[in-house]
Amino acid sequence: MSSVVLSSAAAPSAKTNWGKRLLIAIPYAWLLVLFLAPFALAAGISLSTVRLGMPPFEPLTAWDGSILNLRLNFENFLYVLTDDTYLLAYLTSLKIAAISTAAMLFIAYPLAYGIASCAPSSRSLLVFLVIVPFWSSMLIRVYSWMSILRNDGLLNALLLKIGLISEPLRILNTETAIYIGIVYTYLPFMVLPIYSTLSSADKTLIEAARDLGCSRISAFWRVTFPLSLPGVLAGCALVFIPVVGEFVIPDLLGGADTQMIGRAIWLEFFNNRDWPMAAAVTIVLLALLVVPIVYFQSRQARTQN
Amino acid sequence: MQSYISIENLAKSYGVVTAVNNINLGIEKGEFFSLLGPSGCGKSTLLRMIAGFETPTSGAIKLEGADVTDVPAHRRPTNMMFQSYALFPHLTVGKNIAFGLQQDGLEKSEIRKRIDEVAEKLQLTALLDRKPAQLSGGQRQRVALARALVKRPKVLLLDEPLGALDKNLRTETQLELVRLQRELGLTFIIVTHDQHEAMTVSTRIAIMKQGQVLQVGSPAEVYETPRSRYVAKFLGETNVFAGGRAERSGEELRIESDEAGGGVRAAFTDRVALDRPFWVSVRPERVELSTSGSGLEGTVEQLTYTGVERHYRVRLNSGATLDARRVNLGAESDLRVGDRVFASWSPQASRLLAE
């Protein structure tokens, strides 16, 4: 028996035909042109020196007579890694991303669970409602939050009218506003993968757990939840990674005292016109994100084996 | 006397659809009881009500005299083996089997002991560290069985447990199930649509149709003395002719049948009212065919060789068909397609059936 299982599992598609290779080649070519090449450019710029003019950085190589000089400037990296401002910005970004990812998980899981336990006929409508906000531009939605959260905004007006507060709360331009904006904007990316694992789960497994002595709650924790972990991990990765580099939401909703790394990069590029420094900050951010991605990937691969 | 499991006036409806219609059944301790019927006859719903997955619309289920109708599934002393096996894909075989024992809060050493015991009984010892995805169909079936049995339930419920196995493995597993059931002395209730399977494993069979139980009895009883046309046709093959005028002489009846095109003899019985529509049936293996003599006259229309038997389909002079079988004892068939034959059988082979 075991030999049969092993041979069928270990038999790779030995006959990889050309059609298949072409099919894989197209997306890889796409990634090469639109991801790897810009990445190489940014990496190159990060090792250069700022100068006045266009482009605003020195070339890495220069001919000196018959000698090709290669000048790599690591000062930007040393500065990024030792300067408190950047360190703080990285930490703030990671903290905000971690807390908002956790908040989204707490909101999204019950929501996804609720949708998945509805009758199949009403599920598609509920999923549709989750993604309806994408129909309008993210910028417009963030601006709407500004008018809701302002001191004289909708929220404060409502709370004052009910009599819960006697003077307006200051929410806009605080970290709270950033959390509200991020959780609101990214929630669907957390809901959808969790919903997809929950809705495709085999319902008889719950019955089997109940039959073996589980109450509804313990059946959830021993069967439903562990089986939904791939969806939870996918959702976390989908929101955590872009939130770390988020620029628009902290810029519009946050205050001057909350410096996230996306904003730091923007400032270096457009205010200071220090492209090499901005590129160095970006490369370090990428390195910070690649670590968790690789971790999730290897974890995923392990659970599938 | 109260049965071990007694099902009293049990009914289940989904809106206007009645899945189970007022069933009464008594199942004794140590029985291997089959619920047999076509799909949609309510047999699975009945099993799921015994397991506690469905709440009856009315009626009661009693186990050892105690009413368990309102006891939720996880507190019933029953365990189910699911048709799809429902093994937990994220747990190893060992942890699948341990699942129910951990839920009961048993000591680790006791759990270990019980798993080893059941694994040995079902030849799973070498597979305890595998995940369900790494097992063959037969192995999964044994894990599902082990996971239910390790809880030592009072009643084991099996929902089409062998449906996913191929034919050879199925026959083997049927015998294995019977052996295991005898050895453990447990009560098994199995749901199946396969009459051959029900006959092989059961001590008694309940034949169901449209939410009702038509007949309950040992395999021999329900096969030899079916009470209705439906049961006779569902269990094995049979020839059925509408009966007409009946005349009694002593312990024998002579029945005129226009459909059969002649007279048919049967043993007298008062079980079937002869003043209402009734039918006469005879199993193909009880029919004798000869080229001379008396009986129902017809022509051999088809001859099928199955190895074990030869099947003859005879077109009677009345236009009806009659099936007959002969065990293959090595000799060539003396009958060919197109031969004139006379079909006859002993009065004891005839069965009178109500609707």
XYZ file of C-alpha atoms in Angstrom, chain A residues 61-289:
229
model
C 30.117 53.547 -12.826
C 32.406 56.035 -14.503
C 35.244 55.751 -17.059
C 38.536 57.145 -15.890
C 40.618 56.894 -19.025
C 40.718 53.156 -19.682
C 39.656 52.232 -16.159
C 36.034 51.503 -15.257
C 35.382 52.794 -11.766
C 32.597 51.296 -9.689
C 31.593 53.468 -6.785
C 29.224 51.896 -4.218
C 28.123 54.218 -1.463
C 26.896 52.371 1.650
C 26.471 55.479 3.700
C 22.703 55.609 3.067
C 22.245 52.140 4.546
C 24.441 52.907 7.522
C 22.399 56.030 8.126
C 19.020 54.254 7.784
C 20.094 51.500 10.175
C 21.566 53.821 12.824
C 19.326 56.873 12.694
C 16.567 56.933 15.336
C 14.008 58.615 13.073
C 13.986 55.762 10.592
C 14.169 53.087 13.250
C 11.142 54.672 14.935
C 9.273 54.918 11.644
C 9.929 51.213 10.902
C 8.815 50.218 14.396
C 5.713 52.419 14.218
C 4.795 50.906 10.854
C 5.266 47.349 12.110
C 3.309 48.108 15.282
C 0.397 49.713 13.428
C 0.376 46.872 10.890
C 0.437 44.229 13.636
C -2.294 45.810 15.754
C -4.579 46.532 12.808
C -4.026 43.004 11.430
C -5.072 41.575 14.793
C -8.094 43.911 14.940
C -9.137 42.877 11.421
C -8.793 39.202 12.334
C -11.133 39.680 15.291
C -13.709 41.452 13.132
C -13.283 39.402 9.951
C -13.358 35.890 11.409
C -16.847 36.095 12.956
C -18.066 37.927 9.854
C -16.663 35.268 7.501
C -17.976 32.516 9.778
C -21.418 34.102 9.782
C -21.506 34.382 6.000
C -20.245 30.816 5.551
C -22.971 29.449 7.828
C -25.748 31.182 5.879
C -27.769 29.382 3.227
C -25.784 29.181 -0.038
C -28.386 31.328 -1.792
C -27.791 34.345 0.456
C -24.006 33.863 0.730
C -23.170 35.390 -2.648
C -25.150 38.532 -1.779
C -23.314 38.875 1.549
C -19.897 38.388 -0.086
C -20.923 40.960 -2.675
C -21.718 43.437 0.120
C -18.241 42.900 1.584
C -16.581 43.977 -1.670
C -19.045 46.749 -2.619
C -16.804 49.495 -1.074
C -14.180 48.714 -3.746
C -16.520 50.228 -6.294
C -15.521 53.710 -5.188
C -11.988 55.017 -5.095
C -10.036 54.426 -1.920
C -9.094 58.112 -1.808
C -12.742 59.157 -1.753
C -13.455 56.706 1.039
C -10.552 58.002 3.119
C -11.721 61.594 2.570
C -15.190 60.535 3.753
C -13.602 59.273 6.943
C -11.989 62.686 7.394
C -15.393 64.338 7.332
C -16.794 61.716 9.692
C -13.962 61.972 12.217
C -13.420 65.765 12.174
C -14.005 67.711 15.379
C -17.178 69.102 13.827
C -17.758 65.899 11.859
C -20.633 63.422 11.745
C -19.412 61.204 14.587
C -18.914 64.013 17.048
C -22.224 65.618 16.063
C -23.987 62.317 16.729
C -22.269 61.694 20.069
C -22.963 65.266 21.214
C -26.608 64.973 20.208
C -27.107 61.714 22.132
C -25.349 63.351 25.062
C -22.598 60.750 25.427
C -19.962 63.504 25.322
C -20.104 67.166 26.243
C -17.293 68.387 23.996
C -16.010 67.032 20.644
C -13.495 64.186 20.702
C -10.277 64.707 18.831
C -9.989 61.651 16.614
C -8.810 62.966 13.251
C -5.032 63.346 12.994
C -4.428 60.772 15.737
C -3.234 57.179 15.644
C -6.833 56.064 16.346
C -7.919 57.591 13.041
C -5.144 55.669 11.255
C -6.382 52.413 12.787
C -9.974 53.187 11.815
C -8.959 53.979 8.249
C -6.705 50.948 7.823
C -9.124 48.452 9.358
C -11.980 49.819 7.257
C -10.003 49.796 4.012
C -8.268 46.429 4.286
C -11.007 44.388 5.996
C -12.279 42.685 2.796
C -8.800 41.252 2.149
C -9.031 39.525 5.525
C -12.657 38.428 5.162
C -12.438 36.816 1.724
C -9.677 34.211 2.260
C -11.124 33.208 5.644
C -14.602 32.960 4.134
C -13.283 30.841 1.294
C -11.667 28.263 3.620
C -14.688 28.208 5.932
C -17.261 27.825 3.176
C -15.376 24.984 1.508
C -14.974 23.112 4.816
C -16.646 19.712 5.005
C -19.692 20.030 7.300
C -19.678 16.318 8.154
C -16.378 16.884 9.997
C -18.303 18.993 12.514
C -20.890 16.242 12.830
C -18.084 13.729 13.357
C -16.626 15.918 16.108
C -20.047 16.268 17.739
C -20.555 12.511 17.484
C -17.224 11.956 19.235
C -18.303 14.061 22.200
C -17.623 17.713 21.286
C -19.992 20.495 22.212
C -20.543 23.108 19.499
C -17.796 25.289 20.966
C -15.179 22.570 21.331
C -15.996 21.281 17.829
C -15.206 24.778 16.578
C -11.848 24.993 18.369
C -10.738 21.442 17.602
C -11.891 21.169 13.983
C -13.260 24.300 12.306
C -10.589 26.711 13.485
C -7.483 24.587 12.782
C -8.840 23.798 9.314
C -9.369 27.510 8.607
C -5.767 28.443 9.524
C -4.547 28.569 5.896
C -7.218 31.218 5.225
C -6.294 33.104 8.398
C -2.591 33.112 7.427
C -3.364 34.206 3.866
C -5.599 37.014 5.155
C -2.968 38.199 7.639
C -0.255 38.247 4.975
C -2.572 40.038 2.529
C -3.238 42.891 4.948
C -0.040 43.041 7.011
C 2.376 43.466 4.101
C 0.659 46.401 2.328
C -0.259 48.082 5.623
C 3.408 48.289 6.663
C 4.128 50.401 3.593
C 0.798 52.272 3.667
C 1.142 55.960 2.792
C -2.226 57.499 1.930
C -4.156 56.620 5.101
C -1.554 57.812 7.666
C -0.929 60.892 5.546
C -4.597 61.913 5.417
C -5.952 60.632 8.725
C -2.866 60.567 10.961
C -1.121 63.402 12.741
C 2.381 64.789 12.446
C 3.494 62.782 15.479
C 2.802 59.401 13.836
C 5.550 58.796 11.319
C 5.063 55.640 9.238
C 7.733 54.402 6.890
C 5.669 54.965 3.724
C 5.476 58.643 4.570
C 9.212 58.761 5.368
C 9.976 57.407 1.877
C 7.650 59.955 0.296
C 9.311 62.796 2.174
C 12.804 61.705 1.107
C 11.754 61.434 -2.519
C 9.651 64.532 -2.971
C 10.590 66.962 -0.189
C 14.311 66.263 0.228
C 14.828 65.003 -3.355
C 17.296 62.521 -1.841
C 16.639 59.567 -4.143
C 19.513 57.387 -2.891
C 18.314 57.747 0.698
C 14.670 57.059 -0.254
C 15.801 53.981 -2.208
C 17.809 52.707 0.757
C 14.814 53.089 3.093
C 12.701 51.172 0.547
C 15.200 48.328 0.210
C 15.392 47.898 3.993
C 11.571 47.864 4.184
C 11.475 45.172 1.507
C 13.968 43.082 3.468
C 11.808 43.480 6.575
C 8.778 42.189 4.681
